[in-house]
Coordinates of C-alpha atoms in Angstrom, one line a residue:
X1 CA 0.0 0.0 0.0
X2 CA 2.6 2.0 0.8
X3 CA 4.7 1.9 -2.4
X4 CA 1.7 1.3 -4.7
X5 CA 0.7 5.2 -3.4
X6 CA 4.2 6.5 -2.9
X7 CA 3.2 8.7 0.2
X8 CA 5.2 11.4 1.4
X9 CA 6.2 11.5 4.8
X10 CA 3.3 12.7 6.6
X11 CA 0.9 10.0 4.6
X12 CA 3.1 7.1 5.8
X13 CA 3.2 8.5 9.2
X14 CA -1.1 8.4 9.0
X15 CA -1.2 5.4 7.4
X16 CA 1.4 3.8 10.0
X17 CA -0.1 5.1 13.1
X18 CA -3.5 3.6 11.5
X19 CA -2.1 0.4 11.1
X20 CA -0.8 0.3 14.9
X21 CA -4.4 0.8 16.2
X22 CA -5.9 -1.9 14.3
X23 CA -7.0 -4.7 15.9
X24 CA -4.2 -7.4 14.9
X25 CA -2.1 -4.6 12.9
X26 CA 1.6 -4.0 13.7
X27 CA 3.7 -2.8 16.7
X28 CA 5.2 0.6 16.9
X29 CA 8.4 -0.6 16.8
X30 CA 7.5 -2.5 13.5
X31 CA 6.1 0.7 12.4
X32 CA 9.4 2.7 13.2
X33 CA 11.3 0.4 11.3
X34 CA 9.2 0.0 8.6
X35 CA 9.2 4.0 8.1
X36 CA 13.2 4.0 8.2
X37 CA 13.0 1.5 5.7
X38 CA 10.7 3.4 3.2
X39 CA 12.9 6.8 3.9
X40 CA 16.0 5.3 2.9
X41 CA 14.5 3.1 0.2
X42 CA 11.8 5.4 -1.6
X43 CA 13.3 6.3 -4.8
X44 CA 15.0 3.3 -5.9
X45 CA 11.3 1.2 -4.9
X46 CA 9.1 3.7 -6.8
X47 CA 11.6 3.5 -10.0
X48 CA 11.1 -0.8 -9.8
X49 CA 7.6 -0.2 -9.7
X50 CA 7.9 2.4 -12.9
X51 CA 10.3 -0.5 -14.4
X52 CA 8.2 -3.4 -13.9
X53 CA 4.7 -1.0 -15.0
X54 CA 6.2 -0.4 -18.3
X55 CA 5.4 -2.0 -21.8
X56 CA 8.3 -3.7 -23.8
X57 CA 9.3 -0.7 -25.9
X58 CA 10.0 2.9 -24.3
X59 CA 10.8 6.2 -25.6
X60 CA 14.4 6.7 -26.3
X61 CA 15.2 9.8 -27.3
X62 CA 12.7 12.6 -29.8
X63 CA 13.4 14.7 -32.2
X64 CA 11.1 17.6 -33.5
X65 CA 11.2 20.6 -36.0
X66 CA 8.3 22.9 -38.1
X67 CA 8.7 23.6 -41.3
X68 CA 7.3 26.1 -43.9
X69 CA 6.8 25.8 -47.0
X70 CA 8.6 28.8 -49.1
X71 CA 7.4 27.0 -52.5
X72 CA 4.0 25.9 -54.0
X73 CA 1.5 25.2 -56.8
X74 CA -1.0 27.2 -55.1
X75 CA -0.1 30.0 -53.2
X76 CA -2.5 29.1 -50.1
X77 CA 0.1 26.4 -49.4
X78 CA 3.1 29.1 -48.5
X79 CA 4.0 29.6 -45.4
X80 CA 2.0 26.5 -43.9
X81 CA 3.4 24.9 -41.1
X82 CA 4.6 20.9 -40.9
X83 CA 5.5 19.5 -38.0
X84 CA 7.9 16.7 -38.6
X85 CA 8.6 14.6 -35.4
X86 CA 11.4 11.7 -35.2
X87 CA 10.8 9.0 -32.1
X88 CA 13.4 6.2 -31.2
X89 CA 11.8 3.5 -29.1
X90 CA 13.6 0.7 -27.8
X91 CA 13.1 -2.0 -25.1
X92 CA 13.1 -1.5 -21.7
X93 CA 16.2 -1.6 -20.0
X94 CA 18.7 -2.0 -23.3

């Protein structure tokens, strides 16, 4: 529950403290360690979860530009913009 919401400090400490006064829930002590864990842990658990969330391919790297055109048949055409747009997807973790 905890990763799966990423809480900030002050939602673990709420959800912790909750868990304490449930009938059959966990011991403060449990609690305190359980909170030191999730400090010192936080960032590399939420970026496993974002890892094991994602699809097979992932963006890579993107590449964008607008053009206009300076030449035409018909003269409504000049100056219209085209956005050209360049995407390099590869698979997750390579």
């Amino acid at each position: 529950s905890i990763a799966s919401a990423d809480m900030d400090l002050n939602q673990l400490e709420a959800f912790l403290t909750a868990q304490t006064k449930k009938q059959g829930g966990i011991t403060s002590d449990q609690a305190a360690v359980i909170a030191k864990f999730w400090k010192s842990h936080r960032i590399k658990i939420h970026e496993s979860l974002i890892n094991q969330s994602r699809w097979d391919n992932v963006l890579k790297n993107m590449n964008w530009r607008v053009d206009l055109k300076s030449q035409s048949r018909h003269i409504d055409q000049i100056n219209t913009p085209v956005a050209i747009v360049e995407m390099e997807l590869g698979k997750n973790e390579q």
